[in-house]
């Protein structure tokens, strides 16, 4: 696109801050508007355009040819669908082949401009970006059970996720410590299991979060972890939980309180299948996580009802877990959901899982190859790269010198060096759906949500959107830092409280604070 003083149409393709660009200044006209030339455009596309117009006018982020309009159109073979219906993603351009592509393109468009003395401008015109996501799954996981997060904080996080093209909100909504989710068929679970009547997620709360996310191109993958991490269920169904609140807790659980579902009992199997189906049926996502991590076998070895059931039926604990998993997953599949599990369900147990099951790698990045070797698709979420809670020190009492189990703190730059395809053969690359960074909330809550997540979570967002630099070269920390600084200060302008990456002096002088500078 040749530079000119007045540009009527900007051809822009959805990208993640990696444009092919020039060096000509381009100023946004005071009369700039977005021209939506999409027949039958859905309402949420117009909402996305209004959001882009708002950011363009109000970011006022400092960093000239005038831009007068941005015309949005779909390719001739594409149909206009609501952004929400395409939340799982597709290849996109602006001219785009999907309304979700238009939304991603608007996100990129907003990141190209700065503000100074009443002028909104960019210095890198002409701009031509051809891009498509490298991986379909680009996620952020948030644990809202160990500590409660009000809906407003979740919505703010969804906004920030959309700015970096994260398309999956992995909502870990229940755990051993609390059950804040109101379930229509089992209302007592939240009545007895939430921290307070105010610290719950009602059905309307969940639907609002789902709809808010969908309008930003984000799918909500909900997780109800089973059969471990379920101690809180004993407050409603005490007969369903083994080793409830047993001490010393470290013998029976990875963290307090102890307690796990008695999955060998038929009534517990039926209850869990019913519970999962009741929650899943009202969620539009194609995926639902049943967890399956950190199952403590010592708990069952000392549990009389479990041992009585196993001995009377001549089954092993593995057999019982297999039955439990088959029945609960079948209930989800009947609701049109693909089950998602943690890696132990594949590596530590001999279970019959559907080939469609998605496995999340979390213990170590080194475990990915072993799971893929068994033929399962994976989501990369390794604690040695992507756990945002690591490095805060130990949180259990009576251990003043304790550290977090996954020390040290995972910097954005360490996360950015992650290779999603490491140790895999080329034939296995297709088994990698993408990845996510995760915040477990033993030491987090709404008060520190922004700084502990942002801008670090943008590092994995770019890994799984871009995969590599436009030249084909691997992603590079030195090249990425100035852009991440840019994003961090733009987030501040939009009301977030992200952590500083460096002193402001360094942010103003790219590369000046590098180790070799």
Short mmCIF file of C-alpha atoms in Angstrom, two decimals:
data_model
loop_
_atom_site.label_atom_id
_atom_site.label_comp_id
_atom_site.label_asym_id
_atom_site.label_seq_id
_atom_site.Cartn_x
_atom_site.Cartn_y
_atom_site.Cartn_z
CA UNK A 1 0.00 0.00 0.00
CA UNK A 2 1.60 3.23 -1.10
CA UNK A 3 1.69 5.97 1.52
CA UNK A 4 -0.56 8.95 0.97
CA UNK A 5 -1.85 11.85 2.99
CA UNK A 6 -5.38 10.54 3.06
CA UNK A 7 -6.02 6.80 3.10
CA UNK A 8 -9.58 5.61 2.64
CA UNK A 9 -9.15 1.89 3.23
CA UNK A 10 -6.52 0.05 5.26
CA UNK A 11 -6.09 -3.59 4.25
CA UNK A 12 -5.19 -5.28 7.50
CA UNK A 13 -4.83 -8.92 8.48
CA UNK A 14 -5.24 -10.19 12.03
CA UNK A 15 -1.84 -10.46 13.66
CA UNK A 16 -0.11 -10.38 17.03
CA UNK A 17 2.20 -7.37 16.95
CA UNK A 18 4.42 -8.81 14.22
CA UNK A 19 3.59 -6.60 11.19
CA UNK A 20 5.39 -6.19 7.93
CA UNK A 21 5.60 -2.43 7.91
CA UNK A 22 7.16 0.69 6.54
CA UNK A 23 8.53 3.85 8.08
CA UNK A 24 6.00 6.46 6.98
CA UNK A 25 4.03 8.40 9.57
CA UNK A 26 0.27 8.04 9.46
CA UNK A 27 -2.17 10.22 11.41
CA UNK A 28 -5.73 9.25 12.22
CA UNK A 29 -8.18 11.83 10.93
CA UNK A 30 -10.48 13.54 13.47
CA UNK A 31 -13.29 12.25 11.24
CA UNK A 32 -12.09 8.64 11.22
CA UNK A 33 -14.76 5.96 11.31
CA UNK A 34 -15.10 2.21 10.82
CA UNK A 35 -17.05 1.32 7.69
CA UNK A 36 -18.61 -2.13 8.14
CA UNK A 37 -19.34 -3.48 4.67
CA UNK A 38 -20.53 -6.90 5.80
CA UNK A 39 -23.94 -8.03 4.61
CA UNK A 40 -26.01 -9.28 7.53
CA UNK A 41 -23.34 -8.27 10.03
CA UNK A 42 -24.13 -9.69 13.49
CA UNK A 43 -24.69 -7.40 16.44
CA UNK A 44 -21.53 -8.45 18.24
CA UNK A 45 -19.44 -7.35 15.25
CA UNK A 46 -20.85 -3.85 15.62
CA UNK A 47 -20.12 -4.06 19.35
CA UNK A 48 -16.54 -5.06 18.53
CA UNK A 49 -16.21 -2.09 16.18
CA UNK A 50 -17.55 0.24 18.88
CA UNK A 51 -15.01 -1.23 21.30
CA UNK A 52 -12.18 -0.67 18.79
CA UNK A 53 -13.35 2.90 18.20
CA UNK A 54 -13.38 3.47 21.98
CA UNK A 55 -9.85 2.15 22.44
CA UNK A 56 -8.58 4.19 19.52
CA UNK A 57 -10.06 7.35 20.99
CA UNK A 58 -9.27 6.75 24.64
CA UNK A 59 -6.01 4.79 24.87
CA UNK A 60 -4.06 8.08 24.49
CA UNK A 61 -0.89 6.04 24.62
CA UNK A 62 2.13 8.10 23.71
CA UNK A 63 4.93 6.93 21.56
CA UNK A 64 2.01 11.66 10.28
CA UNK A 65 -0.55 11.13 5.96
CA UNK A 66 -4.05 10.96 7.74
CA UNK A 67 -6.26 7.89 8.08
CA UNK A 68 -9.91 8.61 7.38
CA UNK A 69 -11.70 5.26 7.53
CA UNK A 70 -11.27 1.54 8.05
CA UNK A 71 -13.51 -0.62 5.88
CA UNK A 72 -14.36 -4.09 7.13
CA UNK A 73 -15.45 -6.78 4.68
CA UNK A 74 -15.63 -10.54 4.42
CA UNK A 75 -14.19 -12.63 1.60
CA UNK A 76 -16.75 -13.60 -1.00
CA UNK A 77 -17.01 -17.21 0.20
CA UNK A 78 -17.53 -16.30 3.87
CA UNK A 79 -20.83 -15.88 5.70
CA UNK A 80 -21.48 -13.43 8.49
CA UNK A 81 -21.83 -15.29 11.77
CA UNK A 82 -21.79 -13.88 15.31
CA UNK A 83 -18.28 -13.62 16.75
CA UNK A 84 -19.55 -15.72 19.65
CA UNK A 85 -20.33 -18.65 17.35
CA UNK A 86 -16.73 -18.70 16.10
CA UNK A 87 -15.05 -18.44 19.50
CA UNK A 88 -12.91 -21.51 18.91
CA UNK A 89 -11.06 -19.64 16.18
CA UNK A 90 -10.28 -19.76 12.46
CA UNK A 91 -7.78 -18.36 9.98
CA UNK A 92 -8.62 -14.68 9.57
CA UNK A 93 -8.02 -11.52 7.58
CA UNK A 94 -9.40 -7.96 7.67
CA UNK A 95 -10.78 -8.26 4.78
CA UNK A 96 -11.47 -11.49 6.72
CA UNK A 97 -12.89 -14.93 6.15
CA UNK A 98 -14.85 -14.77 9.45
CA UNK A 99 -16.33 -12.18 11.75
CA UNK A 100 -13.99 -13.49 14.43
CA UNK A 101 -11.15 -12.68 12.04
CA UNK A 102 -12.44 -9.14 11.78
CA UNK A 103 -12.39 -8.93 15.58
CA UNK A 104 -8.81 -10.18 15.77
CA UNK A 105 -7.87 -7.68 13.08
CA UNK A 106 -9.45 -4.84 15.03
CA UNK A 107 -7.35 -5.90 18.03
CA UNK A 108 -4.19 -5.60 15.94
CA UNK A 109 -5.35 -2.31 14.45
CA UNK A 110 -5.69 -0.72 17.90
CA UNK A 111 -2.18 -1.81 18.85
CA UNK A 112 -0.62 0.00 15.90
CA UNK A 113 -1.51 3.51 17.04
CA UNK A 114 -0.20 5.98 19.60
CA UNK A 115 -1.28 9.35 20.89
CA UNK A 116 0.53 12.65 21.33
CA UNK A 117 -0.74 16.20 21.71
CA UNK A 118 -4.21 15.45 20.44
CA UNK A 119 -3.01 13.32 17.51
CA UNK A 120 -3.51 9.56 17.11
CA UNK A 121 -0.82 8.19 14.79
CA UNK A 122 1.48 5.37 13.77
CA UNK A 123 5.03 5.61 12.43
CA UNK A 124 5.14 2.32 10.52
CA UNK A 125 2.88 2.91 7.51
CA UNK A 126 2.31 1.36 5.04
CA UNK A 127 1.22 -1.73 6.93
CA UNK A 128 0.49 -5.12 5.42
CA UNK A 129 -0.03 -8.00 7.84
CA UNK A 130 -0.74 -11.53 6.70
CA UNK A 131 -1.27 -13.79 9.65
CA UNK A 132 -3.16 -16.73 11.08
CA UNK A 133 -2.93 -18.41 14.48
CA UNK A 134 -0.29 -21.09 14.73
CA UNK A 135 -2.39 -23.12 17.20
CA UNK A 136 -6.17 -23.32 17.72
CA UNK A 137 -5.96 -23.42 21.54
CA UNK A 138 -4.54 -20.33 23.26
CA UNK A 139 -5.61 -20.29 26.87
CA UNK A 140 -5.44 -18.80 30.33
CA UNK A 141 -6.48 -20.87 33.36
CA UNK A 142 -7.80 -19.27 36.54
CA UNK A 143 -8.56 -21.06 39.80
CA UNK A 144 -11.53 -19.32 41.41
CA UNK A 145 -12.10 -21.93 44.13
CA UNK A 146 -9.18 -21.61 46.54
CA UNK A 147 -9.92 -17.91 46.70
CA UNK A 148 -13.01 -16.31 45.22
CA UNK A 149 -12.91 -13.79 42.36
CA UNK A 150 -15.93 -11.53 41.78
CA UNK A 151 -17.38 -11.66 38.29
CA UNK A 152 -16.16 -8.13 37.55
CA UNK A 153 -12.56 -9.30 37.96
CA UNK A 154 -13.15 -12.21 35.60
CA UNK A 155 -14.63 -9.86 33.01
CA UNK A 156 -11.63 -7.54 33.25
CA UNK A 157 -9.37 -10.52 32.70
CA UNK A 158 -11.38 -11.58 29.66
CA UNK A 159 -10.92 -8.10 28.20
CA UNK A 160 -7.17 -8.35 28.63
CA UNK A 161 -7.16 -11.85 27.15
CA UNK A 162 -8.87 -10.56 24.03
CA UNK A 163 -6.20 -7.88 23.57
CA UNK A 164 -3.57 -10.60 23.11
CA UNK A 165 -5.83 -13.01 21.18
CA UNK A 166 -6.16 -15.63 23.92
CA UNK A 167 -9.23 -17.62 22.90
CA UNK A 168 -9.86 -20.03 25.80
CA UNK A 169 -10.72 -19.24 29.42
CA UNK A 170 -10.01 -22.40 31.42
CA UNK A 171 -12.22 -21.88 34.46
CA UNK A 172 -11.15 -24.10 37.37
CA UNK A 173 -14.27 -23.34 39.33
CA UNK A 174 -14.30 -25.87 42.21
CA UNK A 175 -11.67 -27.51 44.41
CA UNK A 176 -11.16 -29.09 47.83
CA UNK A 177 -11.48 -25.77 49.64
CA UNK A 178 -14.74 -24.44 48.19
CA UNK A 179 -17.60 -25.22 45.82
CA UNK A 180 -18.83 -21.78 44.72
CA UNK A 181 -20.76 -22.98 41.66
CA UNK A 182 -24.54 -23.08 42.00
CA UNK A 183 -25.83 -26.23 40.28
CA UNK A 184 -29.57 -26.44 39.65
CA UNK A 185 -29.88 -30.14 40.47
CA UNK A 186 -27.56 -29.94 43.49
CA UNK A 187 -28.07 -26.52 45.14
CA UNK A 188 -26.73 -27.71 48.51
CA UNK A 189 -23.22 -28.02 47.08
CA UNK A 190 -22.85 -24.24 46.90
CA UNK A 191 -25.01 -23.55 49.95
CA UNK A 192 -22.70 -25.68 52.07
CA UNK A 193 -19.51 -25.41 50.04
CA UNK A 194 -19.10 -21.73 49.15
CA UNK A 195 -17.12 -19.48 51.47
CA UNK A 196 -20.21 -17.30 51.91
CA UNK A 197 -23.58 -16.70 50.23
CA UNK A 198 -22.01 -13.75 48.45
CA UNK A 199 -19.05 -15.75 47.12
CA UNK A 200 -20.92 -17.90 44.61
CA UNK A 201 -21.32 -18.10 40.85
CA UNK A 202 -25.02 -18.25 40.04
CA UNK A 203 -26.29 -19.70 36.75
CA UNK A 204 -26.83 -16.14 35.53
CA UNK A 205 -23.27 -15.24 36.52
CA UNK A 206 -21.91 -18.17 34.53
CA UNK A 207 -24.02 -17.36 31.49
CA UNK A 208 -22.97 -13.71 31.61
CA UNK A 209 -19.30 -14.68 31.75
CA UNK A 210 -19.79 -17.14 28.88
CA UNK A 211 -21.57 -14.56 26.72
CA UNK A 212 -19.10 -11.80 27.57
CA UNK A 213 -16.23 -14.11 26.67
CA UNK A 214 -17.85 -15.29 23.44
CA UNK A 215 -18.34 -11.72 22.22
CA UNK A 216 -14.57 -11.35 22.56
CA UNK A 217 -13.79 -14.54 20.70
CA UNK A 218 -13.12 -16.54 23.88
CA UNK A 219 -14.41 -20.04 24.65
CA UNK A 220 -15.07 -20.96 28.30
CA UNK A 221 -13.66 -24.37 29.18
CA UNK A 222 -15.01 -25.23 32.62
CA UNK A 223 -13.31 -27.70 34.94
CA UNK A 224 -14.80 -29.62 37.85
CA UNK A 225 -11.85 -31.62 39.09
CA UNK A 226 -12.64 -35.24 40.02
CA UNK A 227 -12.18 -37.59 41.78
CA UNK A 228 -9.48 -35.74 43.73
CA UNK A 229 -9.72 -32.13 44.89
CA UNK A 230 -13.28 -32.78 46.08
CA UNK A 231 -13.07 -32.66 49.88
CA UNK A 232 -15.65 -29.84 50.07
CA UNK A 233 -18.38 -32.15 48.72
CA UNK A 234 -18.37 -33.88 52.13
CA UNK A 235 -20.14 -30.85 53.61
CA UNK A 236 -23.18 -31.96 51.61
CA UNK A 237 -22.59 -35.65 50.93
CA UNK A 238 -20.30 -36.93 53.70
CA UNK A 239 -20.69 -40.58 52.64
CA UNK A 240 -19.28 -39.79 49.20
CA UNK A 241 -15.85 -38.61 50.40
CA UNK A 242 -12.96 -40.74 51.62
CA UNK A 243 -10.45 -39.52 54.28
CA UNK A 244 -12.37 -36.27 54.75
CA UNK A 245 -10.28 -33.76 56.68
CA UNK A 246 -7.93 -36.52 57.86
CA UNK A 247 -4.66 -35.55 59.49
CA UNK A 248 -1.83 -35.34 58.91
CA UNK A 249 -3.24 -33.97 55.68
CA UNK A 250 0.06 -34.48 53.85
CA UNK A 251 -0.46 -38.26 54.08
CA UNK A 252 -3.74 -38.08 52.21
CA UNK A 253 -3.54 -35.07 49.92
CA UNK A 254 -1.15 -32.72 48.13
CA UNK A 255 -2.58 -29.81 50.11
CA UNK A 256 -5.21 -29.34 52.81
CA UNK A 257 -7.94 -30.32 53.29
CA UNK A 258 -7.77 -34.05 52.59
CA UNK A 259 -10.73 -35.76 50.97
CA UNK A 260 -11.50 -37.46 47.65
CA UNK A 261 -14.56 -38.96 46.00
CA UNK A 262 -15.18 -42.63 46.82
CA UNK A 263 -15.22 -43.39 43.11
CA UNK A 264 -15.46 -47.16 43.65
CA UNK A 265 -19.02 -46.78 44.99
CA UNK A 266 -21.76 -46.96 42.30
CA UNK A 267 -23.79 -44.20 43.93
CA UNK A 268 -20.78 -41.86 43.77
CA UNK A 269 -20.22 -42.73 40.11
CA UNK A 270 -23.84 -41.92 39.31
CA UNK A 271 -23.79 -38.72 41.36
CA UNK A 272 -20.65 -37.45 39.64
CA UNK A 273 -21.91 -38.26 36.16
CA UNK A 274 -25.17 -36.46 36.90
CA UNK A 275 -23.37 -33.45 38.39
CA UNK A 276 -21.01 -33.04 35.44
CA UNK A 277 -23.80 -33.42 32.90
CA UNK A 278 -26.00 -30.92 34.71
CA UNK A 279 -23.25 -28.30 34.61
CA UNK A 280 -22.06 -29.08 31.07
CA UNK A 281 -25.46 -29.00 29.39
CA UNK A 282 -25.77 -25.23 29.79
CA UNK A 283 -22.31 -24.43 28.44
CA UNK A 284 -21.78 -23.84 24.70
CA UNK A 285 -18.15 -25.01 24.68
CA UNK A 286 -17.35 -28.31 23.02
CA UNK A 287 -14.96 -29.10 25.87
CA UNK A 288 -15.31 -29.87 29.56
CA UNK A 289 -12.54 -30.81 31.97
CA UNK A 290 -12.94 -33.52 34.58
CA UNK A 291 -9.43 -32.98 35.97
CA UNK A 292 -8.04 -36.21 37.36
CA UNK A 293 -4.78 -34.95 38.84
CA UNK A 294 -3.03 -35.65 42.15
CA UNK A 295 -5.09 -38.66 43.15
CA UNK A 296 -3.84 -39.95 46.51
CA UNK A 297 -3.95 -43.74 46.74
CA UNK A 298 -3.13 -43.85 50.46
CA UNK A 299 -6.49 -42.24 51.09
CA UNK A 300 -8.27 -45.23 49.55
CA UNK A 301 -5.99 -47.85 51.08
CA UNK A 302 -7.25 -46.77 54.50
CA UNK A 303 -10.88 -46.18 53.51
CA UNK A 304 -13.23 -48.95 54.70
CA UNK A 305 -16.15 -48.33 52.25
CA UNK A 306 -13.76 -48.27 49.29
CA UNK A 307 -11.95 -51.44 50.33
CA UNK A 308 -15.25 -53.21 51.08
CA UNK A 309 -16.53 -52.40 47.59
CA UNK A 310 -13.30 -53.44 45.88
CA UNK A 311 -13.05 -56.71 47.80
CA UNK A 312 -16.71 -57.65 47.36
CA UNK A 313 -16.57 -57.12 43.60
CA UNK A 314 -13.08 -58.46 43.02
CA UNK A 315 -11.90 -55.26 41.39
CA UNK A 316 -8.79 -53.16 41.76
CA UNK A 317 -8.57 -49.43 42.39
CA UNK A 318 -7.52 -48.97 38.77
CA UNK A 319 -10.57 -50.97 37.61
CA UNK A 320 -12.84 -48.79 39.71
CA UNK A 321 -11.27 -45.59 38.41
CA UNK A 322 -11.67 -46.87 34.87
CA UNK A 323 -15.38 -47.48 35.42
CA UNK A 324 -15.78 -44.08 37.09
CA UNK A 325 -14.05 -42.35 34.17
CA UNK A 326 -15.95 -44.25 31.48
CA UNK A 327 -19.33 -43.43 33.05
CA UNK A 328 -18.61 -39.76 33.82
CA UNK A 329 -17.05 -39.13 30.43
CA UNK A 330 -19.95 -40.88 28.69
CA UNK A 331 -22.31 -38.46 30.43
CA UNK A 332 -20.31 -35.53 29.05
CA UNK A 333 -20.08 -37.03 25.57
CA UNK A 334 -23.87 -37.44 25.62
CA UNK A 335 -24.06 -33.67 26.16
CA UNK A 336 -21.83 -33.11 23.12
CA UNK A 337 -18.65 -32.43 25.10
CA UNK A 338 -15.11 -33.63 24.53
CA UNK A 339 -13.53 -34.60 27.87
CA UNK A 340 -10.33 -32.87 28.97
CA UNK A 341 -8.08 -34.42 31.63
CA UNK A 342 -4.76 -33.80 33.36
CA UNK A 343 -1.78 -35.93 32.33
CA UNK A 344 -1.90 -38.43 35.23
CA UNK A 345 -5.04 -39.98 33.77
CA UNK A 346 -2.88 -41.20 30.89
CA UNK A 347 0.54 -41.65 32.48
CA UNK A 348 -0.25 -42.95 35.99
CA UNK A 349 -3.33 -45.09 35.36
CA UNK A 350 -4.37 -47.71 32.83
CA UNK A 351 -7.70 -46.27 31.72
CA UNK A 352 -9.88 -46.66 28.66
CA UNK A 353 -10.20 -43.08 27.43
CA UNK A 354 -11.87 -41.94 24.25
CA UNK A 355 -9.34 -41.19 21.52
CA UNK A 356 -10.89 -37.73 21.36
CA UNK A 357 -9.91 -36.96 24.96
CA UNK A 358 -7.63 -33.94 25.30
CA UNK A 359 -4.79 -34.19 27.80
CA UNK A 360 -3.25 -31.21 29.57
CA UNK A 361 0.47 -31.45 30.30
CA UNK A 362 1.24 -29.80 33.63
CA UNK A 363 3.82 -31.64 35.74
CA UNK A 364 6.68 -31.11 33.30
CA UNK A 365 7.18 -30.20 29.68
CA UNK A 366 9.15 -33.46 29.41
CA UNK A 367 5.89 -35.44 29.76
CA UNK A 368 4.39 -34.25 26.48
CA UNK A 369 6.08 -36.88 24.32
CA UNK A 370 4.89 -39.76 26.51
CA UNK A 371 1.27 -38.62 26.23
CA UNK A 372 1.47 -38.03 22.49
CA UNK A 373 3.06 -41.46 22.07
CA UNK A 374 -0.22 -42.87 23.39
CA UNK A 375 -2.10 -41.09 20.62
CA UNK A 376 -3.73 -38.25 22.56
CA UNK A 377 -3.97 -34.60 21.59
CA UNK A 378 -2.41 -32.29 24.13
CA UNK A 379 -2.55 -28.79 25.53
CA UNK A 380 0.82 -27.56 26.77
CA UNK A 381 0.52 -26.15 30.31
CA UNK A 382 3.80 -27.21 31.94
CA UNK A 383 4.49 -25.93 35.43
CA UNK A 384 8.18 -25.47 34.66
CA UNK A 385 7.29 -22.74 32.16
CA UNK A 386 3.70 -21.58 32.53
CA UNK A 387 2.62 -21.61 36.19
CA UNK A 388 2.07 -18.00 37.20
CA UNK A 389 1.87 -18.73 40.94
CA UNK A 390 5.36 -20.22 41.26
CA UNK A 391 8.03 -18.42 43.26
CA UNK A 392 5.85 -16.79 45.91
CA UNK A 393 7.28 -18.89 48.72
CA UNK A 394 5.58 -21.58 50.73
CA UNK A 395 2.05 -20.92 51.96
CA UNK A 396 1.45 -23.77 54.42
CA UNK A 397 1.77 -22.77 58.06
CA UNK A 398 4.50 -23.94 60.40
CA UNK A 399 7.15 -23.91 57.66
CA UNK A 400 8.78 -20.46 57.69
CA UNK A 401 11.61 -21.44 55.33
CA UNK A 402 9.37 -23.27 52.87
CA UNK A 403 9.27 -22.49 49.18
CA UNK A 404 6.58 -23.05 46.59
CA UNK A 405 6.87 -26.52 45.08
CA UNK A 406 7.46 -25.09 41.60
CA UNK A 407 10.08 -22.46 42.42
CA UNK A 408 11.46 -20.25 41.01
CA UNK A 409 9.21 -17.45 39.75
CA UNK A 410 8.46 -18.01 36.05
CA UNK A 411 9.45 -14.82 34.26
CA UNK A 412 7.80 -13.83 31.01
CA UNK A 413 11.11 -14.33 29.24
CA UNK A 414 11.53 -17.89 30.50
CA UNK A 415 7.97 -18.69 29.41
CA UNK A 416 8.69 -17.14 26.02
CA UNK A 417 11.51 -19.63 25.38
CA UNK A 418 9.08 -22.57 25.51
CA UNK A 419 9.02 -24.76 22.41
CA UNK A 420 5.60 -26.44 22.02
CA UNK A 421 7.06 -29.07 19.70
CA UNK A 422 10.14 -30.06 21.71
CA UNK A 423 10.91 -33.80 21.80
CA UNK A 424 8.16 -34.60 19.31
CA UNK A 425 8.53 -36.03 15.83
CA UNK A 426 7.25 -34.03 12.87
CA UNK A 427 4.44 -36.55 12.50
CA UNK A 428 3.34 -35.76 16.07
CA UNK A 429 3.19 -31.97 15.68
CA UNK A 430 -0.50 -32.11 14.81
CA UNK A 431 -1.25 -33.54 18.26
CA UNK A 432 -0.30 -30.21 19.88
CA UNK A 433 -3.47 -28.10 20.02
CA UNK A 434 -1.76 -25.19 21.77
CA UNK A 435 -1.18 -24.18 25.34
CA UNK A 436 -1.99 -21.95 28.26
CA UNK A 437 -0.57 -20.19 31.29
CA UNK A 438 -2.22 -20.86 34.63
CA UNK A 439 -2.86 -19.13 37.93
CA UNK A 440 -3.53 -21.34 40.94
CA UNK A 441 -4.91 -19.19 43.70
CA UNK A 442 -3.54 -20.42 47.01
CA UNK A 443 -1.86 -17.01 47.37
CA UNK A 444 -3.85 -14.97 44.87
CA UNK A 445 -7.18 -13.22 44.69
CA UNK A 446 -8.79 -10.21 43.06
CA UNK A 447 -6.34 -7.90 44.84
CA UNK A 448 -3.29 -9.19 42.96
CA UNK A 449 -4.89 -10.72 39.89
CA UNK A 450 -3.68 -8.12 37.39
CA UNK A 451 -0.02 -7.93 38.41
CA UNK A 452 0.49 -11.67 38.79
CA UNK A 453 -1.05 -12.47 35.40
CA UNK A 454 -0.17 -9.48 33.25
CA UNK A 455 1.75 -8.95 31.14
CA UNK A 456 3.36 -12.37 31.68
CA UNK A 457 0.42 -14.26 30.18
CA UNK A 458 0.97 -12.41 26.94
CA UNK A 459 4.15 -14.40 26.42
CA UNK A 460 2.36 -17.71 25.87
CA UNK A 461 -0.36 -15.90 23.92
CA UNK A 462 2.23 -14.90 21.35
CA UNK A 463 3.91 -18.32 21.34
CA UNK A 464 0.65 -20.02 20.41
CA UNK A 465 -0.55 -17.31 18.04
CA UNK A 466 2.65 -16.67 16.14
CA UNK A 467 4.75 -19.80 16.58
CA UNK A 468 7.69 -18.01 15.00
CA UNK A 469 8.75 -14.62 13.67
CA UNK A 470 7.46 -13.54 10.22
CA UNK A 471 10.88 -14.39 8.80
CA UNK A 472 10.53 -17.97 10.01
CA UNK A 473 13.12 -17.43 12.72
CA UNK A 474 12.37 -18.66 16.27
CA UNK A 475 10.72 -16.25 18.68
CA UNK A 476 13.35 -14.07 20.33
CA UNK A 477 13.24 -12.58 23.82
CA UNK A 478 15.28 -9.51 22.90
CA UNK A 479 13.06 -8.75 19.93
CA UNK A 480 9.90 -9.29 21.97
CA UNK A 481 10.70 -7.18 25.03
CA UNK A 482 10.03 -3.71 23.53
CA UNK A 483 6.68 -4.93 22.21
CA UNK A 484 5.75 -6.44 25.57
CA UNK A 485 6.69 -3.15 27.24
CA UNK A 486 4.40 -1.44 24.76
CA UNK A 487 1.58 -3.81 25.60
CA UNK A 488 2.13 -3.41 29.34
CA UNK A 489 1.80 0.38 29.23
CA UNK A 490 -1.21 0.13 26.92
CA UNK A 491 -2.84 -2.15 29.51
CA UNK A 492 -2.22 0.51 32.15
CA UNK A 493 -3.99 3.04 29.93
CA UNK A 494 -6.97 0.70 29.77
CA UNK A 495 -7.27 0.40 33.54
CA UNK A 496 -5.30 -2.74 34.38
CA UNK A 497 -2.53 -2.93 36.97
CA UNK A 498 0.09 -5.13 35.30
CA UNK A 499 3.47 -5.65 36.91
CA UNK A 500 6.45 -3.62 35.70
CA UNK A 501 8.89 -5.55 33.53
CA UNK A 502 11.80 -3.18 34.11
CA UNK A 503 12.46 0.33 35.38
CA UNK A 504 10.79 2.97 33.23
CA UNK A 505 14.26 4.13 32.16
CA UNK A 506 14.77 0.77 30.44
CA UNK A 507 11.34 0.80 28.81
CA UNK A 508 12.23 4.13 27.19
CA UNK A 509 15.53 2.73 25.89
CA UNK A 510 15.03 -0.64 24.17
CA UNK A 511 18.04 -2.95 24.54
CA UNK A 512 19.87 -0.53 26.88
CA UNK A 513 19.25 -2.83 29.86
CA UNK A 514 20.13 -6.09 28.11
CA UNK A 515 22.78 -8.15 29.86
CA UNK A 516 25.23 -7.60 27.00
CA UNK A 517 24.48 -3.91 26.44
#
